[in-house]
């Protein structure tokens, strides 16, 4: 415990130091006192004007990312589930309680609100200092320019500087294989809202910056400047292209458009590479070093995902449920482990070659060591096309996967009581939680919480989703130790309360078994069982390679030209930076990935040589009485634990307030209105024993 604390303190100090540089950047002290001294010491012939920002803004984050990998390798296997019951964690519980639940912010707890306020304070602080310094040393850019016009131009320019601060953080939340997010208990899915917040802030600043300069050029009769691609300074044309691309991405990412026209959002958002390219050309090499850590780590993650997705996953069988849900079961490397609520990204080329969709992994890596299952609810055009293909009972289906990605711990599983609230397809993360607790209940000296599952469905057919709570291989002992209560609500049908036996639809589940294809392989971790160590090796080696290549290019290509008083094109420097980042990442990542691929393939061949049993029964069939008698355990226990309510919605406030345990975890996944309702109940302060957790895949 002591060594973990030391690691966290070291990483925290480096991060605080990095933030301190951002705070000092807009001040007069940094400009007039620090910068001259830093230039003397750091503007070498190997890095020129990039030296200062590489040391102060790039190096700290890359160091944190590399050290975090070592930390996660050392301590990720040590259970942190019991930490929530320690006295040390009691003080911080109130900070994680929701304080806001409203669109478009989503559900915000006290910690997030505090950091949001501090970030806004940083923006206000930076703008005020930038404006104060610039107003004291106004530059008149043409003869006869009025003072107020010069001030207007200065403010417009400084708004662009603030956008740079947002971009410094923008890519961290969407780096799926991140070593930084797990340190603060986040995943890329849970932190997508931060990316959205930063995206809105950066777009607002970018628009103000762009519109401000258009107005300035119009007032000063310099509209021709908008067509300038300067060889000695920033390119206006590059900035305008970046702004137009960003506006297109921003407009199509708004909630209503994203929900109704997902494909428009998805394909437009792939323009981010074009946007990054022109944005960096606009800001120049020195400012690029301020925001490059997030981009650098994102490029590593994106290229790793690309390499992993080139493998074809071995699909063993698929099950089509009467509720129009699909369960896909893949072969899995036994060495691959993951936590409940993990996410697997799936691509089916025969449906769409470009689209990737995230789905909750419902299987448990302990109960099902060689299989991995996800559930897909047929709601959109992509899933409906997949359902149509599967309905024709194909012999083989090509599927690529990325992940799984998940939380580094599941602390909420150690609560005294666990209330899980789901709506529709939101039940899938709950399936993974229940399967994990089934496994834990079979382990000696392990206490599991009392479970209450509140599920809202539209119609009776959706009840078949409950059949997935138990894996096919469940034995009577697997569920006998669970204190499980299931309350299912059918909102669009009227009737009397029933148990699951009489309410369950009698349709059969269609099972499709796929033939073995030697080109397919078992799902395994992208970098093998020691993923964190290998990711740390990629981060450190690629960054060192980048610095070496940049030093060589600067010393032997750029410096000789500038030393002789000749001009080296302003945009060429940033093109060199982008090229060297990509080259370093591609070389380092490819070598390590291919090295690990040999081991993964060797293990995969051993797995593929084992004939997996064909599923001849399913929990749905057992519950319906179509394949075995209902009295068969453990499904009888599931039937007895379930009560079905018709024509009503759950009274969530009553249910939650009736939980008298001293430590109640409340996990919710479902429509936005449901998540917000549960968050407001937990935030009301009327029940101090409620501790809120939200799972969401759309914001």
XYZ file of C-alpha atoms in Angstrom:
699
model
C 0.000 0.000 0.000
C 2.879 2.328 0.833
C 4.553 1.844 -2.541
C 1.274 2.500 -4.363
C 0.898 5.741 -2.439
C 4.434 6.822 -3.400
C 3.735 6.062 -7.077
C 0.562 8.140 -7.012
C 2.278 11.042 -5.257
C 5.074 11.100 -7.858
C 2.595 11.038 -10.746
C 0.437 13.686 -9.051
C 3.410 16.003 -8.530
C 4.414 15.755 -12.193
C 0.822 16.484 -13.242
C 0.500 19.438 -10.860
C 3.796 20.795 -12.174
C 2.474 20.534 -15.729
C -0.710 22.386 -14.755
C 1.380 25.038 -12.998
C 3.192 25.753 -16.275
C -0.176 26.285 -17.968
C -1.137 28.714 -15.200
C 2.106 30.645 -15.549
C 2.127 30.649 -19.369
C -0.045 33.783 -19.888
C 1.632 35.814 -17.133
C 4.155 38.610 -17.460
C 6.598 36.630 -15.320
C 6.669 33.799 -17.848
C 6.923 36.161 -20.814
C 9.517 38.628 -19.534
C 11.486 36.629 -16.975
C 11.247 32.900 -17.600
C 11.205 32.858 -21.412
C 14.546 34.682 -21.955
C 16.303 32.354 -19.510
C 14.684 29.269 -20.979
C 15.659 30.300 -24.503
C 19.284 30.599 -23.490
C 19.297 27.110 -22.006
C 16.896 25.177 -24.241
C 16.974 26.691 -27.763
C 19.620 24.259 -28.980
C 20.548 23.556 -32.564
C 18.703 20.229 -32.197
C 15.246 21.555 -31.266
C 15.398 25.322 -31.922
C 12.218 27.146 -30.780
C 10.472 23.858 -29.942
C 12.885 23.024 -27.139
C 11.105 24.994 -24.405
C 7.641 23.635 -25.089
C 8.894 20.075 -25.595
C 10.388 20.115 -22.107
C 7.633 21.987 -20.282
C 4.464 20.775 -22.016
C 5.221 17.517 -23.858
C 7.687 15.633 -21.673
C 5.676 15.669 -18.375
C 2.578 14.027 -19.883
C 4.600 11.443 -21.801
C 6.439 10.643 -18.563
C 3.144 10.251 -16.701
C 1.767 7.988 -19.462
C 4.851 5.738 -19.400
C 5.076 5.549 -15.592
C 1.330 4.907 -15.365
C 1.786 1.771 -17.453
C 4.299 0.431 -14.934
C 1.986 1.351 -12.063
C -1.004 -0.396 -13.655
C 1.067 -3.500 -14.387
C 2.224 -3.700 -10.776
C -1.081 -3.013 -9.095
C -3.936 -3.746 -11.514
C -4.244 -7.323 -10.245
C -4.459 -6.272 -6.614
C -8.096 -5.974 -5.680
C -9.349 -2.517 -4.932
C -12.927 -3.665 -4.403
C -12.685 -3.475 -0.633
C -11.423 0.095 -0.620
C -14.926 1.472 -0.751
C -15.606 0.102 2.720
C -12.529 1.588 4.333
C -12.718 4.615 6.557
C -10.318 6.377 4.256
C -12.907 6.345 1.459
C -15.774 7.635 3.579
C -14.722 11.288 3.215
C -14.700 11.185 -0.581
C -18.090 9.517 -1.033
C -19.985 12.791 -0.833
C -17.758 14.217 -3.575
C -18.857 11.437 -5.931
C -22.547 12.049 -5.262
C -24.387 13.616 -8.261
C -25.020 17.336 -7.923
C -26.387 17.993 -11.431
C -28.466 15.837 -13.756
C -29.535 17.824 -16.773
C -29.021 18.035 -20.517
C -26.656 18.782 -22.156
C -24.194 18.330 -19.265
C -25.458 14.884 -18.282
C -24.873 13.634 -14.732
C -22.186 15.627 -12.934
C -20.804 14.843 -9.487
C -19.049 17.218 -7.118
C -15.542 16.230 -8.247
C -16.385 16.829 -11.917
C -18.066 20.120 -11.110
C -15.050 21.271 -9.105
C -12.652 20.442 -11.938
C -14.958 22.091 -14.496
C -14.997 25.273 -12.395
C -11.200 25.178 -12.087
C -10.830 24.677 -15.836
C -13.114 27.637 -16.559
C -11.105 29.631 -14.019
C -7.932 28.717 -15.929
C -9.473 29.987 -19.172
C -10.608 33.233 -17.551
C -7.214 33.679 -15.874
C -5.380 33.064 -19.141
C -7.554 35.441 -21.174
C -7.289 38.242 -18.618
C -3.507 37.954 -18.462
C -3.110 37.698 -22.227
C -5.314 40.763 -22.754
C -3.583 42.734 -19.992
C -0.123 42.108 -21.454
C -1.154 42.638 -25.075
C -2.990 45.898 -24.312
C 0.171 47.184 -22.682
C 2.191 46.521 -25.852
C -0.225 47.020 -28.737
C 1.082 46.328 -32.238
C -0.415 48.433 -35.030
C -0.372 46.170 -38.082
C -0.919 48.921 -40.629
C -0.640 52.677 -40.779
C -3.652 54.548 -39.508
C -5.056 51.613 -37.577
C -7.132 52.739 -34.639
C -6.345 51.612 -31.087
C -9.718 49.923 -30.573
C -9.210 47.900 -33.760
C -5.805 46.760 -32.553
C -7.366 45.760 -29.234
C -10.162 43.901 -31.049
C -7.587 41.970 -33.068
C -5.597 41.191 -29.914
C -8.641 39.765 -28.110
C -9.543 37.646 -31.161
C -6.009 36.267 -31.260
C -5.996 35.433 -27.534
C -9.284 33.571 -27.862
C -7.399 31.257 -30.211
C -4.774 30.764 -27.493
C -7.546 29.625 -25.120
C -8.702 27.114 -27.717
C -5.202 25.652 -27.606
C -5.692 24.927 -23.884
C -8.864 22.970 -24.683
C -7.096 21.016 -27.418
C -4.361 20.056 -24.947
C -6.975 17.985 -23.065
C -9.348 17.078 -25.920
C -7.918 13.695 -26.949
C -7.273 12.130 -23.538
C -10.920 11.076 -22.924
C -11.226 9.243 -26.274
C -7.996 7.258 -25.991
C -9.459 3.812 -25.341
C -6.265 2.044 -24.308
C -5.225 4.842 -21.980
C -2.824 4.461 -19.077
C -3.816 7.864 -17.664
C -7.603 7.494 -17.334
C -7.494 4.351 -15.127
C -5.438 6.232 -12.541
C -8.490 8.350 -11.716
C -10.994 5.508 -12.113
C -12.155 6.412 -15.619
C -12.631 4.571 -18.887
C -12.897 6.108 -22.338
C -16.662 5.366 -22.285
C -17.234 7.056 -18.930
C -15.165 10.091 -19.917
C -16.688 10.691 -23.355
C -18.722 13.508 -21.802
C -15.472 15.353 -21.002
C -14.532 15.127 -24.667
C -17.945 16.574 -25.516
C -17.572 19.413 -22.997
C -14.102 20.245 -24.283
C -15.341 19.991 -27.858
C -18.114 22.525 -27.212
C -15.709 24.879 -25.415
C -13.032 24.638 -28.108
C -15.593 25.160 -30.885
C -17.050 28.229 -29.175
C -13.555 29.707 -28.836
C -12.598 28.741 -32.398
C -15.710 30.395 -33.823
C -15.145 33.561 -31.785
C -11.494 33.570 -32.886
C -12.387 33.070 -36.567
C -15.320 35.467 -36.680
C -13.268 38.065 -34.810
C -10.550 38.005 -37.458
C -13.060 38.078 -40.320
C -14.615 41.208 -38.768
C -11.177 42.717 -38.219
C -10.093 42.085 -41.798
C -13.360 43.545 -43.073
C -13.041 46.691 -40.942
C -9.392 47.217 -41.873
C -9.972 46.442 -45.576
C -7.594 43.465 -45.495
C -9.890 40.653 -46.659
C -7.099 39.501 -48.967
C -5.313 38.314 -45.787
C -7.797 35.470 -45.538
C -6.199 33.922 -48.628
C -2.655 34.147 -47.299
C -0.503 31.092 -46.692
C 2.489 32.771 -45.101
C 5.948 31.227 -45.280
C 7.112 33.111 -42.183
C 4.053 32.968 -39.928
C 0.802 31.089 -39.369
C -1.310 30.118 -42.353
C -4.700 31.822 -42.419
C -5.965 29.454 -45.111
C -5.083 26.398 -43.003
C -6.958 27.890 -40.067
C -10.033 28.553 -42.188
C -10.056 24.990 -43.549
C -9.670 23.624 -40.024
C -12.532 25.818 -38.803
C -14.882 24.671 -41.574
C -14.089 21.002 -40.947
C -14.545 21.489 -37.202
C -17.927 23.165 -37.672
C -19.116 20.240 -39.812
C -17.961 17.767 -37.148
C -19.513 19.830 -34.377
C -22.924 20.296 -36.000
C -23.334 16.596 -36.812
C -22.270 15.604 -33.277
C -25.121 17.476 -31.580
C -27.275 15.082 -29.579
C -30.442 15.069 -31.706
C -28.537 14.712 -34.982
C -26.241 12.055 -33.537
C -29.181 9.984 -32.264
C -31.350 10.273 -35.389
C -28.606 10.170 -38.045
C -25.769 8.225 -36.455
C -24.122 7.360 -39.764
C -23.911 11.059 -40.716
C -22.254 11.770 -37.360
C -19.945 8.763 -37.626
C -18.622 9.450 -41.109
C -18.309 13.209 -40.570
C -16.349 12.632 -37.377
C -13.763 10.654 -39.352
C -12.641 14.028 -40.732
C -10.720 14.545 -37.483
C -7.469 13.618 -39.232
C -8.020 16.383 -41.776
C -8.905 18.776 -38.990
C -5.790 17.975 -36.931
C -3.568 18.372 -39.989
C -4.784 21.868 -40.895
C -5.136 23.001 -37.289
C -1.492 22.186 -36.544
C -0.435 23.904 -39.769
C -2.278 26.958 -38.503
C -0.814 27.125 -34.979
C 2.789 26.277 -35.910
C 5.482 23.999 -34.484
C 6.048 25.720 -31.132
C 2.374 25.689 -30.148
C 1.980 22.142 -31.460
C 4.334 20.951 -28.720
C 1.815 22.196 -26.155
C -0.987 19.949 -27.397
C 0.985 17.095 -28.926
C 0.924 14.712 -25.890
C -2.808 14.014 -26.251
C -2.467 13.590 -30.011
C 0.645 11.408 -29.616
C -1.106 9.012 -27.202
C -4.249 8.998 -29.342
C -2.233 8.072 -32.460
C -0.640 5.166 -30.550
C -4.058 3.973 -29.426
C -5.607 4.403 -32.873
C -2.828 2.492 -34.618
C -2.965 -0.326 -32.048
C -6.713 -0.583 -32.598
C -6.107 -0.735 -36.357
C -3.612 -3.582 -35.963
C -5.904 -5.494 -33.616
C -8.881 -5.037 -35.932
C -7.018 -6.715 -38.809
C -7.497 -10.037 -37.005
C -10.704 -11.896 -37.775
C -12.406 -13.058 -34.600
C -13.604 -16.654 -34.412
C -17.397 -16.578 -34.002
C -18.583 -19.854 -32.447
C -22.331 -19.380 -32.442
C -25.063 -16.771 -32.426
C -28.462 -16.821 -30.736
C -31.456 -14.857 -31.987
C -33.814 -14.017 -29.139
C -37.573 -13.408 -29.600
C -37.065 -9.830 -28.353
C -34.981 -9.091 -31.447
C -31.690 -9.274 -29.606
C -28.617 -11.132 -30.826
C -26.068 -12.881 -28.637
C -22.713 -13.405 -30.363
C -20.282 -15.829 -28.719
C -16.619 -15.746 -29.739
C -13.648 -17.919 -28.973
C -11.403 -16.210 -26.387
C -7.826 -16.655 -25.290
C -7.989 -17.934 -21.661
C -5.228 -15.472 -20.739
C -7.523 -12.557 -21.592
C -9.323 -11.239 -18.508
C -11.669 -8.294 -18.148
C -13.930 -6.702 -15.546
C -17.747 -6.484 -15.582
C -19.283 -3.763 -17.794
C -16.396 -4.048 -20.276
C -17.007 -3.022 -23.893
C -16.135 -4.815 -27.137
C -16.164 -2.903 -30.441
C -17.527 -4.982 -33.323
C -17.179 -4.563 -37.071
C -19.022 -6.764 -39.587
C -17.638 -5.996 -43.074
C -20.605 -7.596 -44.833
C -22.865 -5.054 -43.083
C -20.537 -2.037 -43.142
C -16.791 -2.013 -43.695
C -16.227 1.219 -41.798
C -18.695 1.208 -38.918
C -17.621 0.013 -35.465
C -20.192 -0.325 -32.697
C -19.600 -0.845 -28.945
C -21.434 -3.616 -27.097
C -21.321 -4.764 -23.496
C -19.502 -8.014 -22.818
C -21.985 -10.137 -20.863
C -19.741 -13.170 -20.336
C -17.419 -13.549 -17.372
C -13.743 -14.304 -17.930
C -13.692 -16.570 -14.857
C -16.879 -18.539 -15.538
C -16.242 -18.766 -19.297
C -12.491 -18.884 -19.752
C -12.517 -19.699 -23.472
C -15.609 -17.787 -24.628
C -16.647 -14.146 -24.870
C -20.236 -13.039 -25.521
C -21.879 -9.741 -26.410
C -25.548 -8.822 -26.869
C -26.820 -6.613 -29.690
C -30.328 -5.144 -29.581
C -31.740 -4.735 -33.093
C -32.740 -1.084 -32.991
C -30.813 0.705 -35.768
C -30.175 -0.011 -39.435
C -26.774 -1.637 -38.769
C -28.095 -4.159 -36.239
C -31.170 -4.873 -38.353
C -28.985 -5.724 -41.351
C -26.922 -8.024 -39.128
C -30.092 -9.736 -37.869
C -31.252 -10.280 -41.442
C -27.929 -11.886 -42.371
C -27.988 -14.181 -39.339
C -31.594 -15.186 -39.990
C -30.420 -16.824 -43.208
C -28.227 -19.180 -41.106
C -24.827 -18.578 -42.761
C -22.008 -21.098 -42.299
C -19.477 -18.372 -41.520
C -19.487 -14.674 -40.709
C -16.447 -12.435 -40.863
C -16.195 -10.209 -37.778
C -13.399 -8.007 -36.464
C -13.201 -6.790 -32.888
C -11.393 -4.206 -30.783
C -10.991 -4.536 -27.067
C -12.427 -5.428 -24.679
C -12.045 -2.149 -22.805
C -13.306 -1.805 -19.281
C -12.893 -0.326 -15.821
C -9.699 -1.080 -13.909
C -11.782 -2.096 -10.866
C -15.366 -2.798 -9.877
C -15.516 -1.231 -6.434
C -19.321 -1.123 -6.407
C -19.407 -4.943 -6.195
C -18.301 -4.765 -2.559
C -21.408 -2.915 -1.350
C -23.696 -4.452 1.254
C -26.601 -4.163 -1.175
C -26.526 -3.518 -4.912
C -29.542 -2.075 -6.724
C -29.301 -2.247 -10.513
C -31.751 -0.159 -12.533
C -31.994 -0.778 -16.270
C -34.186 0.221 -19.167
C -34.385 -1.761 -22.410
C -30.962 -2.800 -23.679
C -29.446 -1.153 -20.591
C -29.783 -4.531 -18.904
C -26.668 -5.865 -20.674
C -24.102 -4.343 -18.244
C -26.189 -5.780 -15.387
C -25.823 -9.245 -16.905
C -22.041 -8.962 -16.690
C -22.279 -7.779 -13.065
C -24.551 -10.656 -12.038
C -22.305 -13.218 -13.724
C -19.308 -11.798 -11.876
C -21.174 -12.107 -8.567
C -22.201 -15.664 -9.458
C -18.513 -16.473 -9.767
C -17.602 -14.668 -6.541
C -20.341 -16.458 -4.621
C -18.615 -19.774 -5.332
C -15.283 -18.608 -3.935
C -14.464 -19.380 -0.301
C -14.538 -16.531 2.239
C -16.059 -14.135 -0.284
C -19.112 -12.065 0.609
C -21.376 -10.822 -2.158
C -24.019 -8.090 -1.855
C -27.744 -8.582 -1.884
C -28.899 -7.990 -5.464
C -31.997 -6.136 -6.599
C -32.477 -5.850 -10.368
C -35.125 -3.359 -11.561
C -35.683 -3.762 -15.313
C -38.140 -1.818 -17.460
C -39.135 -3.331 -20.814
C -41.574 -2.237 -23.501
C -43.312 -5.585 -24.051
C -43.348 -9.209 -22.942
C -40.962 -10.397 -25.635
C -38.197 -8.340 -24.026
C -38.335 -10.612 -20.989
C -36.106 -13.039 -22.870
C -33.232 -10.663 -22.088
C -33.459 -11.997 -18.516
C -32.565 -15.471 -19.800
C -29.059 -14.212 -20.468
C -28.439 -13.593 -16.760
C -27.158 -17.149 -16.473
C -24.431 -18.545 -18.727
C -25.118 -21.802 -20.548
C -22.651 -23.654 -18.344
C -24.278 -22.643 -15.044
C -24.537 -25.387 -12.401
C -26.918 -25.430 -9.422
C -24.182 -24.317 -7.044
C -23.458 -21.244 -9.137
C -26.576 -19.312 -8.098
C -27.605 -20.946 -4.820
C -25.580 -18.495 -2.717
C -26.920 -15.355 -4.403
C -29.604 -13.287 -2.690
C -31.239 -12.140 -5.926
C -34.500 -10.247 -6.441
C -35.681 -9.288 -9.937
C -38.531 -6.849 -10.586
C -39.426 -6.681 -14.293
C -41.813 -3.987 -15.530
C -43.654 -4.296 -18.861
C -44.632 -0.695 -19.582
C -46.673 -1.037 -22.781
C -48.859 -4.003 -21.879
C -51.617 -4.258 -19.311
C -52.299 -7.244 -17.122
C -51.824 -8.678 -13.681
C -48.569 -9.374 -11.907
C -47.033 -12.699 -12.820
C -43.942 -14.663 -12.125
C -41.523 -15.150 -14.973
C -42.780 -18.695 -15.686
C -46.279 -17.676 -16.704
C -45.266 -14.385 -18.335
C -42.370 -15.647 -20.387
C -42.929 -15.762 -24.162
C -42.939 -19.275 -25.582
C -41.002 -18.613 -28.784
C -37.910 -20.663 -29.339
C -34.471 -19.116 -29.476
C -32.772 -19.687 -32.811
C -29.185 -20.904 -32.396
C -26.738 -20.712 -35.315
C -23.462 -22.625 -35.048
C -20.652 -21.472 -37.336
C -18.050 -23.623 -39.009
C -14.434 -23.285 -37.961
C -12.331 -21.119 -40.270
C -8.519 -21.424 -39.951
C -8.140 -17.720 -40.785
C -10.083 -16.727 -37.680
C -8.442 -16.445 -34.273
C -9.506 -16.279 -30.660
C -9.999 -12.820 -29.182
C -6.937 -11.831 -27.195
C -5.438 -8.677 -25.740
C -3.798 -6.478 -28.381
C -0.461 -6.648 -26.575
C -0.797 -9.959 -24.756
C -1.101 -10.686 -21.033
C 1.435 -7.980 -20.100
C -0.375 -5.283 -22.022
C 0.480 -2.405 -19.699
C 4.216 -3.114 -19.780
C 4.229 -3.374 -23.564
C 2.143 -0.212 -23.903
C 4.675 1.576 -21.689
C 7.433 0.286 -23.952
C 5.585 1.633 -27.016
C 5.001 5.060 -25.435
C 8.568 5.518 -24.212
C 10.332 4.063 -27.275
C 8.199 5.963 -29.793
C 8.645 9.250 -27.918
C 12.412 8.778 -27.634
C 12.521 7.906 -31.339
C 10.532 11.048 -32.132
C 12.954 13.233 -30.156
C 15.979 11.639 -31.843
C 14.539 12.011 -35.339
C 13.390 15.566 -34.644
C 16.837 16.462 -33.347
C 18.499 15.003 -36.439
C 16.121 16.743 -38.858
C 16.428 20.080 -37.044
C 20.209 19.946 -36.714
C 21.056 18.775 -40.211
C 18.161 20.098 -42.310
C 16.539 23.114 -40.649
C 19.380 24.674 -38.651
C 21.930 25.008 -41.524
C 19.366 26.973 -43.577
C 18.356 29.299 -40.737
C 21.977 29.747 -39.639
C 22.798 31.156 -43.070
C 19.921 33.649 -42.782
C 17.744 31.858 -45.281
C 14.065 31.068 -44.757
C 12.816 27.628 -43.785
C 9.095 27.512 -44.569
C 6.942 27.916 -41.455
C 4.542 25.128 -42.466
C 7.343 22.722 -43.374
C 8.422 22.504 -39.743
C 5.028 21.341 -38.550
C 4.788 18.865 -41.440
C 8.084 17.424 -40.235
C 6.667 17.169 -36.705
C 3.527 15.360 -37.844
C 5.473 13.010 -40.088
C 7.979 12.138 -37.363
C 5.246 11.517 -34.777
C 3.461 9.121 -37.137
C 6.684 7.409 -38.248
C 7.875 6.906 -34.657
C 4.520 5.531 -33.531
C 4.151 3.221 -36.540
C 7.664 1.793 -36.233
C 7.672 1.245 -32.461
C 4.095 -0.056 -32.297
C 4.469 -2.379 -35.302
C 7.612 -4.020 -33.917
C 6.144 -4.669 -30.465
C 2.735 -5.713 -31.812
C 4.249 -8.215 -34.253
C 6.471 -9.564 -31.468
C 3.396 -10.179 -29.314
C 1.361 -11.493 -32.229
C 3.554 -14.601 -32.454
C 2.728 -15.580 -28.875
C -0.965 -14.806 -29.327
C -1.143 -16.898 -32.504
C 0.601 -19.824 -30.830
C -1.899 -19.776 -27.974
C -4.752 -19.202 -30.408
C -3.871 -22.334 -32.407
C -3.956 -24.411 -29.245
C -7.398 -23.039 -28.447
C -8.692 -23.599 -31.972
C -7.595 -27.236 -31.899
C -10.026 -27.835 -29.032
C -13.526 -28.640 -30.277
C -15.948 -26.399 -28.444
C -19.288 -28.000 -27.568
C -22.273 -27.079 -29.665
C -24.913 -25.349 -27.559
C -27.928 -27.646 -27.482
C -29.940 -25.750 -24.899
C -30.385 -22.237 -23.667
C -31.680 -20.535 -20.549
C -34.640 -19.255 -22.563
C -35.639 -22.729 -23.576
C -35.285 -23.933 -20.029
C -37.456 -21.137 -18.688
C -40.069 -21.743 -21.367
C -40.103 -25.465 -20.645
C -39.320 -26.242 -24.295
C -36.084 -28.144 -23.753
C -36.152 -29.353 -20.131
C -38.448 -29.333 -17.192
C -38.756 -25.986 -15.434
C -37.778 -27.592 -12.127
C -34.201 -27.954 -13.375
C -31.756 -25.921 -11.353
C -30.354 -23.275 -11.382
C -33.036 -21.770 -13.636
C -35.745 -22.565 -11.119
C -34.000 -20.168 -8.723
C -34.064 -17.470 -11.384
C -37.781 -18.034 -12.005
C -38.601 -17.847 -8.300
C -36.589 -14.644 -7.885
C -38.449 -12.802 -10.647
C -41.734 -10.912 -10.494
C -43.301 -9.304 -13.566
C -45.398 -6.107 -13.359
C -47.624 -5.014 -16.252
C -48.710 -1.562 -17.325
C -46.567 0.305 -14.805
C -43.228 1.937 -14.417
C -41.037 1.278 -11.387
C -41.424 3.670 -8.474
C -37.705 4.199 -8.206
C -37.851 6.620 -5.292
C -39.834 4.168 -3.155
C -37.656 1.214 -4.119
C -34.393 3.015 -3.368
C -35.585 4.573 -0.118
C -36.834 1.157 1.060
C -33.251 -0.166 0.917
C -32.234 0.016 4.573
C -28.721 -1.383 4.251
C -26.001 0.988 5.431
C -24.096 0.776 2.143
C -26.230 0.596 -1.019
C -24.698 0.806 -4.475
C -27.064 2.082 -7.161
C -26.050 1.259 -10.740
C -28.207 2.574 -13.587
C -28.059 2.042 -17.343
C -30.821 3.032 -19.697
C -32.464 6.034 -21.319
C -31.252 9.489 -20.352
C -34.461 10.279 -18.444
C -34.043 7.158 -16.298
C -30.399 7.905 -15.516
C -31.234 11.468 -14.551
C -34.160 10.380 -12.370
C -32.019 7.925 -10.403
C -29.210 10.481 -10.112
C -31.592 13.085 -8.667
C -32.910 10.589 -6.106
C -29.386 9.725 -4.977
C -28.394 13.398 -4.937
C -31.399 14.482 -2.878
C -29.627 13.809 0.411
C -32.726 12.058 1.817
C -30.900 8.724 1.864
C -27.222 8.954 2.779
C -26.697 5.234 2.207
C -27.164 5.480 -1.599
C -24.011 5.585 -3.717
C -24.578 6.287 -7.396
C -22.915 4.768 -10.471
C -24.068 5.455 -14.051
C -23.250 3.435 -17.146
C -23.920 5.212 -20.412
C -22.867 4.808 -24.030
C -24.549 7.913 -25.394
C -24.307 11.506 -24.190
